[in-house]
Each structure stands twice: as C-alpha cells, then as structure tokens.
Amino acid sequence: MNHADDLLPHALQPYWDLALASVQAEALQLALQEGLFERLASPCTPETLARVQDWQPETTRHWLALLWSMRLLDRNRDAAGEWHYASTELARQYLATSSALYCGEAWRFRLASLRDFGAGLAQGLHKQGLHEQGLHKQDVHKQSRSTPLASGERWALAARGHLAREQVAVTAPAACELVSRRLAHKAPWRLLDLGGGPGLIAVTLAKMFPQMSGVVFELPEAAEVAAQNIVEAGLASRLEAQGGDLVTDTLGTGFDLIWCSSVLHFVPDLSACLAKLHAALRPGGELLCVHAEIPDEPEAARRMLSYYLPLLWQGRRVTQAGELREALLAQGFEVCEERPITLPMAPATALVARRRGN
C-alpha cells in the first residue's frame, strides 16, 4: 500500500511552494491585523470566535486550520469532536502585541518592502527602465555607492519601529550570547556599537555587563533615538549616542570591543572602513563583525539572496563567503573565531577579529 510519506516530491515542488507561500503570508498578515493571537490566548472554537467577531464560521474554521498547520496555533478536540484553537508559545511571544518581544509590525514591514522590491524587478533589469530615468548602469552604481540607502529621517523612523523590535527580540540576545563568550563580566571595558540604530543592543549589553561603558555611533537623526532609549534605560552615565558619518567623522580610540552588524554593506570603501575600525580598537581589542555572506551552496544562498537582493540591486555590497575574512586579514586583524549567528530574516556569519598586541 502506498503512503503519502513515501512519495518523492516532484522536481517542481519548490516552485509550487513559492506560490503557496503567498497564501500563508496573507493568512499571517490577516491574523496580525485582527489581533488573533491575543484573542486566542485561551482556547476557543472557530464557531465561538466567529460569532464574537462577526466572522463567517466556515471560513474562520479553514483559516484557523491553516494557521495551525503553520505552527502558529495549537488545537485540541473536545469530547464532542469540536476543535479548540489557541495561540502557540511562539505566537504569544513574538506575534502578540502585549508581548515585550512583539515583532508582528516588523514582519509586516519586511513583507511590504520585499513585495515592493519584487514588483520592480523588471524595471531594474531592463535598460529601457534606466534610460527612462536618465541613468546608465554605471551611473546607477556610482549613485548608489555615494547616496545613503535611506535618509537620516527614514532611518530614525525605522529605529523607532521595526529595528527596535527586532533588536530586542532577535539581535540583542544573539549579541549577548556572543559577547559573553569573549569578555569577563567583572572587568571594565568599553564598547563601540557601530551603526547601532535605536541603541538597544548597547543597552542590553550594559545591563548584562555592569562594568561596561560605551558609545552608540549612528546617523545623527537615529542617534537621537538611541540617546532617548539610553536615558529611558537609566544608563546615561555609562552610554552615549554619537551622531555622525562613518566615512568622514572620527570614531574615537581605545575601545575593547566593536559591535558591527550589517554596516559594511553600505560603506563605499571596505578596506578604508576596516582600517578605521582597527585604529579605533585598543591593542588586543576585538571587532565583532556580523554580516551575511553569500554561501557557495544553492539552498543556503537562496535564503541570503532572497533577502539581500534589494541591496545588491542598488549596488551595495554583500560579500561572497570568505571574502570578509580575507578583508579583515588584509587590514592586520587576527580572525580568532567564526560562527553562524541569527539575525532577522536571514542568518549571518559572526567573525571575531582581534587587533594584535597587548
């Protein structure tokens, strides 16, 4: 007897899955819009939920079943055979607005921005689309290298919104885990959080390491957001936010550790930037360089390219696997650790690069 689990998927199944994923994305978007994960904090039948919310019972039943299949809802059947649905722990933790780790709006922002980019792929590919804007390929590349991806105002808005949520829920815990492997809790040390956005990674590290002090360096408008978060956390005596331009402004010197996450995609001269970071460290200090690189294996590369294609489309830098390590070595760093690390949307590689000396 044949079983479904014994069937090998058709070669086209990965591409059929692309189409199916659009329905799943809409189902999740609707759940966030309707506040479903708060409503299902306690188990409820589809019929009861539909009656309270004035929804269609039959479609509600199928929608909840899809979300269950996506591991966003749990379900149990009562003695009468009725399904009772409730939010999973994951949904309560990250997708319920009452949670301190809520990332629902951040997810919706990512979905909308990637859809907008996808809709413009053809325009970016065809020469005609560039000529209509009065730009040749070389001009587009030069312009994207010299013009920030977003204005300071837009970056500040992101720092107040999805970046803050993702830092708290995803990046800060990853940073704490990595830093705790490198530094002792009791010894004093200074941090430079480069391109720190809302500054919540520095805030989280400062709470974890009482002897830490440091600087969050960002575009001026975003640095104001970081400064506000530092004050609200009661850490103004140990942390400061510095607004500036990474290319033209000084960073200071004598730092024990520099946290640099997804910043090097945007700098015009990678070698010059790494030399600047090398000079900002004390001898023996470490750069925690956390960036996505494009792997050589197709499946892993697909995850990277699906998210980072918009940057590449604009002429930004996403290095091939191993290139960033070579660039660090060329600037005199000693690369003493390399490990995968979780960032929003796509995994990254954390390179721990030490400035030689004592």
Coordinates of C-alpha atoms in Angstrom, one line a residue:
M1 CA 0.0 0.0 0.0
N2 CA 1.3 3.4 -0.9
H3 CA 1.6 6.1 1.7
A4 CA 1.9 9.8 1.1
D5 CA 5.1 10.0 3.1
D6 CA 6.7 7.5 0.7
L7 CA 6.1 9.8 -2.3
L8 CA 9.1 11.7 -3.6
P9 CA 8.3 15.4 -4.3
H10 CA 8.1 16.4 -7.9
A11 CA 11.0 18.5 -9.2
L12 CA 8.7 21.5 -9.5
Q13 CA 7.6 21.3 -5.8
P14 CA 10.0 24.0 -4.6
Y15 CA 8.5 26.4 -7.1
W16 CA 4.9 25.4 -6.4
D17 CA 5.8 26.2 -2.8
L18 CA 6.7 29.7 -3.8
A19 CA 3.1 30.3 -4.9
L20 CA 1.7 28.6 -1.8
A21 CA 3.8 30.8 0.4
S22 CA 1.8 33.8 -0.7
V23 CA -1.4 32.4 0.8
Q24 CA 0.4 31.7 4.1
A25 CA 1.8 35.2 4.2
E26 CA -1.7 36.6 3.7
A27 CA -3.1 34.3 6.4
L28 CA -0.5 35.6 8.9
Q29 CA -1.0 39.2 7.9
L30 CA -4.7 38.9 8.5
A31 CA -4.1 37.3 11.9
L32 CA -1.9 40.2 12.9
Q33 CA -4.4 42.7 11.5
E34 CA -7.3 41.1 13.5
G35 CA -5.2 40.7 16.7
L36 CA -5.9 36.9 16.5
F37 CA -3.0 35.8 18.8
E38 CA -4.4 38.0 21.7
R39 CA -7.9 36.7 21.1
L40 CA -6.7 33.1 21.2
A41 CA -4.7 33.5 24.4
S42 CA -7.3 31.0 25.7
P43 CA -8.7 28.1 23.7
C44 CA -11.7 28.8 21.6
T45 CA -13.7 27.0 18.9
P46 CA -13.9 28.5 15.4
E47 CA -17.7 28.9 15.8
T48 CA -17.5 30.8 19.1
L49 CA -14.7 33.0 17.7
A50 CA -16.7 33.7 14.5
R51 CA -19.8 34.6 16.5
V52 CA -18.0 37.0 18.8
Q53 CA -16.1 38.7 15.9
D54 CA -19.0 38.6 13.5
W55 CA -16.9 36.5 11.0
Q56 CA -18.1 33.7 8.7
P57 CA -17.9 30.4 10.7
E58 CA -16.9 28.2 7.8
T59 CA -14.1 30.4 6.5
T60 CA -12.9 31.1 10.1
R61 CA -12.6 27.3 10.6
H62 CA -10.4 26.9 7.5
W63 CA -8.3 29.9 8.3
L64 CA -7.5 28.7 11.8
A65 CA -6.6 25.3 10.4
L66 CA -4.1 26.8 8.0
L67 CA -2.5 28.8 10.9
W68 CA -2.4 25.6 12.9
S69 CA -0.5 23.9 10.0
M70 CA 1.9 26.9 10.1
R71 CA 2.6 26.1 13.8
L72 CA 1.1 29.4 14.9
L73 CA -1.9 27.8 16.6
D74 CA -2.3 24.7 18.8
R75 CA -5.5 22.7 18.7
N76 CA -7.3 20.0 20.8
R77 CA -10.5 18.2 20.2
D78 CA -13.1 18.1 22.9
A79 CA -15.4 15.2 23.8
A80 CA -18.0 16.4 21.3
G81 CA -15.4 16.4 18.5
E82 CA -15.0 20.2 18.3
W83 CA -11.6 21.7 17.7
H84 CA -10.4 24.3 20.2
Y85 CA -7.6 26.6 19.0
A86 CA -5.1 28.6 21.0
S87 CA -2.0 30.6 20.1
T88 CA 1.3 28.7 20.3
E89 CA 4.0 29.8 22.7
L90 CA 5.9 31.2 19.7
A91 CA 2.9 33.3 18.6
R92 CA 2.3 34.6 22.1
Q93 CA 6.0 35.5 22.4
Y94 CA 6.6 37.2 19.1
L95 CA 3.3 38.0 17.4
A96 CA 1.0 39.1 20.3
T97 CA 1.1 42.9 20.7
S98 CA 1.1 42.6 24.5
S99 CA 4.5 40.8 24.4
A100 CA 7.7 42.8 25.0
L101 CA 9.2 40.8 22.2
Y102 CA 6.4 41.6 19.7
C103 CA 7.7 41.5 16.1
G104 CA 4.4 41.5 14.2
E105 CA 4.7 45.0 12.7
A106 CA 8.4 44.4 11.9
W107 CA 7.3 41.3 10.0
R108 CA 4.6 43.2 8.1
F109 CA 7.2 45.9 7.3
R110 CA 9.6 43.3 5.9
L111 CA 6.8 41.7 3.8
A112 CA 5.7 45.0 2.3
S113 CA 9.2 46.2 1.5
L114 CA 10.1 42.9 -0.2
R115 CA 6.9 42.8 -2.1
D116 CA 7.6 46.4 -3.3
F117 CA 11.1 45.4 -4.4
G118 CA 9.8 42.3 -6.2
A119 CA 7.3 44.3 -8.1
G120 CA 10.1 46.4 -9.5
L121 CA 12.5 43.7 -10.6
A122 CA 11.7 44.1 -14.3
Q123 CA 12.2 47.8 -14.2
G124 CA 15.6 47.4 -12.5
L125 CA 16.7 44.8 -15.1
H126 CA 15.8 46.3 -18.4
K127 CA 18.0 49.0 -19.8
Q128 CA 14.9 50.9 -21.0
G129 CA 13.8 51.4 -17.5
L130 CA 17.2 53.0 -16.6
H131 CA 17.2 55.2 -19.7
E132 CA 13.7 56.5 -18.8
Q133 CA 15.2 57.8 -15.6
G134 CA 18.1 59.3 -17.5
L135 CA 20.6 56.9 -15.9
H136 CA 23.1 54.4 -17.3
K137 CA 24.1 51.3 -15.5
Q138 CA 27.4 52.8 -14.4
D139 CA 25.6 56.0 -13.2
V140 CA 23.2 53.9 -11.1
H141 CA 26.1 52.0 -9.5
K142 CA 28.0 55.2 -8.7
Q143 CA 24.9 57.0 -7.4
S144 CA 24.0 54.1 -5.1
R145 CA 27.5 53.9 -3.7
S146 CA 27.5 57.6 -2.7
T147 CA 23.9 58.1 -1.6
P148 CA 22.6 56.6 1.6
L149 CA 20.0 53.8 1.2
A150 CA 17.7 55.9 3.3
S151 CA 17.7 59.4 4.6
G152 CA 18.5 60.0 8.3
E153 CA 14.9 60.7 8.9
R154 CA 13.8 57.4 7.4
W155 CA 16.5 55.6 9.4
A156 CA 15.3 57.3 12.6
L157 CA 11.8 56.2 11.9
A158 CA 13.0 52.6 11.4
A159 CA 14.9 52.9 14.7
R160 CA 11.7 53.8 16.5
G161 CA 9.8 51.0 14.8
H162 CA 10.8 47.6 13.3
L163 CA 14.5 47.9 14.1
A164 CA 13.8 48.4 17.8
R165 CA 11.5 45.5 17.9
E166 CA 13.9 43.2 16.1
Q167 CA 16.9 44.3 18.2
V168 CA 15.1 43.4 21.4
A169 CA 13.7 40.1 20.2
V170 CA 16.5 38.8 18.0
T171 CA 19.7 40.7 17.7
A172 CA 20.4 41.7 21.3
P173 CA 20.0 38.1 22.6
A174 CA 22.4 36.9 19.9
A175 CA 24.9 39.7 20.7
C176 CA 24.8 38.9 24.5
E177 CA 25.5 35.3 23.8
L178 CA 28.4 36.1 21.6
V179 CA 29.9 38.8 23.8
S180 CA 29.6 36.7 26.9
R181 CA 31.9 34.2 25.3
R182 CA 34.6 36.9 24.7
L183 CA 34.6 39.1 27.7
A184 CA 34.6 38.7 31.5
H185 CA 31.6 40.0 33.4
K186 CA 33.6 41.8 36.1
A187 CA 36.3 43.6 34.2
P188 CA 35.7 47.1 32.9
W189 CA 35.5 47.5 29.2
R190 CA 34.4 50.0 26.5
L191 CA 32.0 49.3 23.6
L192 CA 31.5 50.9 20.3
D193 CA 28.1 50.0 18.9
L194 CA 28.7 50.9 15.2
G195 CA 25.5 51.7 13.3
G196 CA 23.6 50.8 16.4
G197 CA 20.2 52.1 15.3
P198 CA 18.0 52.5 18.4
G199 CA 20.9 51.6 20.6
L200 CA 19.1 48.7 22.3
I201 CA 22.0 46.2 21.7
A202 CA 24.3 48.5 23.7
V203 CA 21.5 49.0 26.3
T204 CA 21.1 45.2 26.7
L205 CA 24.8 44.6 26.9
A206 CA 25.2 47.4 29.5
K207 CA 22.5 45.7 31.7
M208 CA 24.3 42.4 31.4
F209 CA 27.8 43.8 32.0
P210 CA 27.7 46.3 34.9
Q211 CA 31.3 47.4 34.2
M212 CA 30.7 48.2 30.6
S213 CA 30.6 51.7 29.2
G214 CA 30.4 52.8 25.6
V215 CA 29.2 54.7 22.5
V216 CA 26.4 54.1 20.0
F217 CA 27.5 55.6 16.7
E218 CA 24.8 56.3 14.2
L219 CA 23.5 58.9 11.7
P220 CA 22.5 62.0 13.7
E221 CA 18.7 61.5 13.4
A222 CA 18.9 57.9 14.5
A223 CA 21.5 58.7 17.2
E224 CA 18.8 60.9 18.8
V225 CA 16.5 57.9 19.1
A226 CA 19.4 55.9 20.7
A227 CA 20.1 58.7 23.1
Q228 CA 16.4 58.7 24.2
N229 CA 16.5 54.9 24.7
I230 CA 19.7 55.2 26.8
V231 CA 18.1 57.9 29.1
E232 CA 14.9 55.8 29.5
A233 CA 17.0 52.8 30.4
G234 CA 18.8 54.9 33.1
L235 CA 22.2 54.3 31.5
A236 CA 23.2 57.9 30.6
S237 CA 26.2 57.7 32.9
R238 CA 27.6 54.8 31.1
L239 CA 26.4 55.1 27.5
E240 CA 26.3 57.9 25.0
A241 CA 24.9 58.3 21.5
Q242 CA 27.1 60.0 18.9
G243 CA 25.7 61.2 15.6
G244 CA 28.0 61.3 12.6
D245 CA 29.2 59.9 9.3
L246 CA 31.2 56.7 9.4
V247 CA 33.2 57.7 6.3
T248 CA 34.2 61.3 7.3
D249 CA 33.9 61.5 11.2
T250 CA 36.2 60.1 13.9
L251 CA 35.1 57.2 16.0
G252 CA 37.4 57.6 18.9
T253 CA 40.1 55.1 20.1
G254 CA 40.8 52.7 22.9
F255 CA 37.7 50.5 22.5
D256 CA 37.8 47.0 23.9
L257 CA 35.0 45.8 21.6
I258 CA 33.3 47.0 18.5
W259 CA 29.9 45.5 17.6
C260 CA 29.5 46.0 13.8
S261 CA 26.3 44.3 12.4
S262 CA 25.2 44.7 8.8
V263 CA 27.0 48.0 8.5
L264 CA 29.7 47.1 6.0
H265 CA 27.1 46.5 3.3
F266 CA 26.8 50.3 3.0
V267 CA 30.3 51.7 3.2
P268 CA 31.9 52.9 -0.1
D269 CA 35.4 51.6 0.7
L270 CA 35.6 48.4 2.7
S271 CA 39.3 48.5 3.2
A272 CA 39.3 52.1 4.5
C273 CA 36.5 51.3 6.9
L274 CA 38.1 48.2 8.3
A275 CA 41.4 50.2 8.8
K276 CA 39.4 52.8 10.7
L277 CA 37.9 50.2 12.9
H278 CA 41.3 48.6 13.5
A279 CA 42.6 52.0 14.7
A280 CA 39.6 52.5 17.0
L281 CA 40.4 49.4 19.0
R282 CA 43.0 49.1 21.7
P283 CA 45.7 46.6 21.1
G284 CA 44.1 43.2 21.9
G285 CA 40.6 44.6 21.4
E286 CA 38.1 42.8 19.2
L287 CA 35.8 43.6 16.4
L288 CA 32.6 41.5 16.3
C289 CA 31.8 41.7 12.6
V290 CA 28.4 40.3 11.9
H291 CA 27.3 40.2 8.3
A292 CA 25.6 38.0 5.8
E293 CA 27.8 36.5 3.1
I294 CA 26.5 34.6 0.1
P295 CA 27.3 30.8 0.5
D296 CA 28.5 28.6 -2.3
E297 CA 25.7 26.0 -1.7
P298 CA 22.5 26.8 -3.6
E299 CA 20.0 26.2 -0.8
A300 CA 21.8 28.4 1.7
A301 CA 22.5 31.0 -1.0
R302 CA 18.8 31.1 -1.8
R303 CA 17.9 32.3 1.7
M304 CA 20.6 35.0 1.6
L305 CA 19.8 36.3 -1.9
S306 CA 16.1 36.4 -1.4
Y307 CA 16.6 39.0 1.4
Y308 CA 19.7 40.7 0.2
L309 CA 18.9 41.1 -3.5
P310 CA 17.5 44.6 -2.9
L311 CA 20.9 45.7 -1.6
L312 CA 22.7 44.1 -4.4
W313 CA 20.3 45.6 -6.9
Q314 CA 21.2 49.1 -5.6
G315 CA 24.9 48.4 -5.9
R316 CA 25.5 47.7 -2.3
R317 CA 28.0 45.1 -1.0
V318 CA 27.1 41.6 0.1
T319 CA 30.4 39.6 0.0
Q320 CA 30.8 36.0 -1.1
A321 CA 31.5 33.5 1.7
G322 CA 35.1 34.0 2.9
E323 CA 35.7 37.5 1.4
L324 CA 35.1 39.4 4.6
R325 CA 37.5 37.2 6.5
E326 CA 40.2 37.9 3.8
A327 CA 39.5 41.7 4.0
L328 CA 40.0 41.6 7.8
L329 CA 43.2 39.7 7.5
A330 CA 44.5 42.2 4.9
Q331 CA 44.0 45.1 7.4
G332 CA 46.1 43.3 10.1
F333 CA 43.3 41.7 12.1
E334 CA 43.7 38.3 13.6
V335 CA 40.5 36.3 12.9
C336 CA 40.1 34.2 16.0
E337 CA 36.5 32.9 15.8
E338 CA 33.9 32.4 13.1
R339 CA 30.4 31.1 13.8
P340 CA 26.8 31.4 12.4
I341 CA 24.5 33.9 14.2
T342 CA 20.8 34.6 14.0
L343 CA 19.7 37.9 12.5
P344 CA 16.2 39.0 11.4
M345 CA 15.2 37.5 8.0
A346 CA 18.4 35.6 7.1
P347 CA 21.3 34.1 9.0
A348 CA 24.7 35.7 9.2
T349 CA 28.3 35.0 10.0
A350 CA 30.0 36.4 13.1
L351 CA 33.7 37.0 12.7
V352 CA 35.7 37.8 15.8
A353 CA 38.7 39.8 14.6
R354 CA 41.3 40.9 17.1
R355 CA 43.7 43.8 16.8
R356 CA 47.1 42.3 17.5
G357 CA 49.1 43.4 20.6
N358 CA 48.6 43.6 24.3

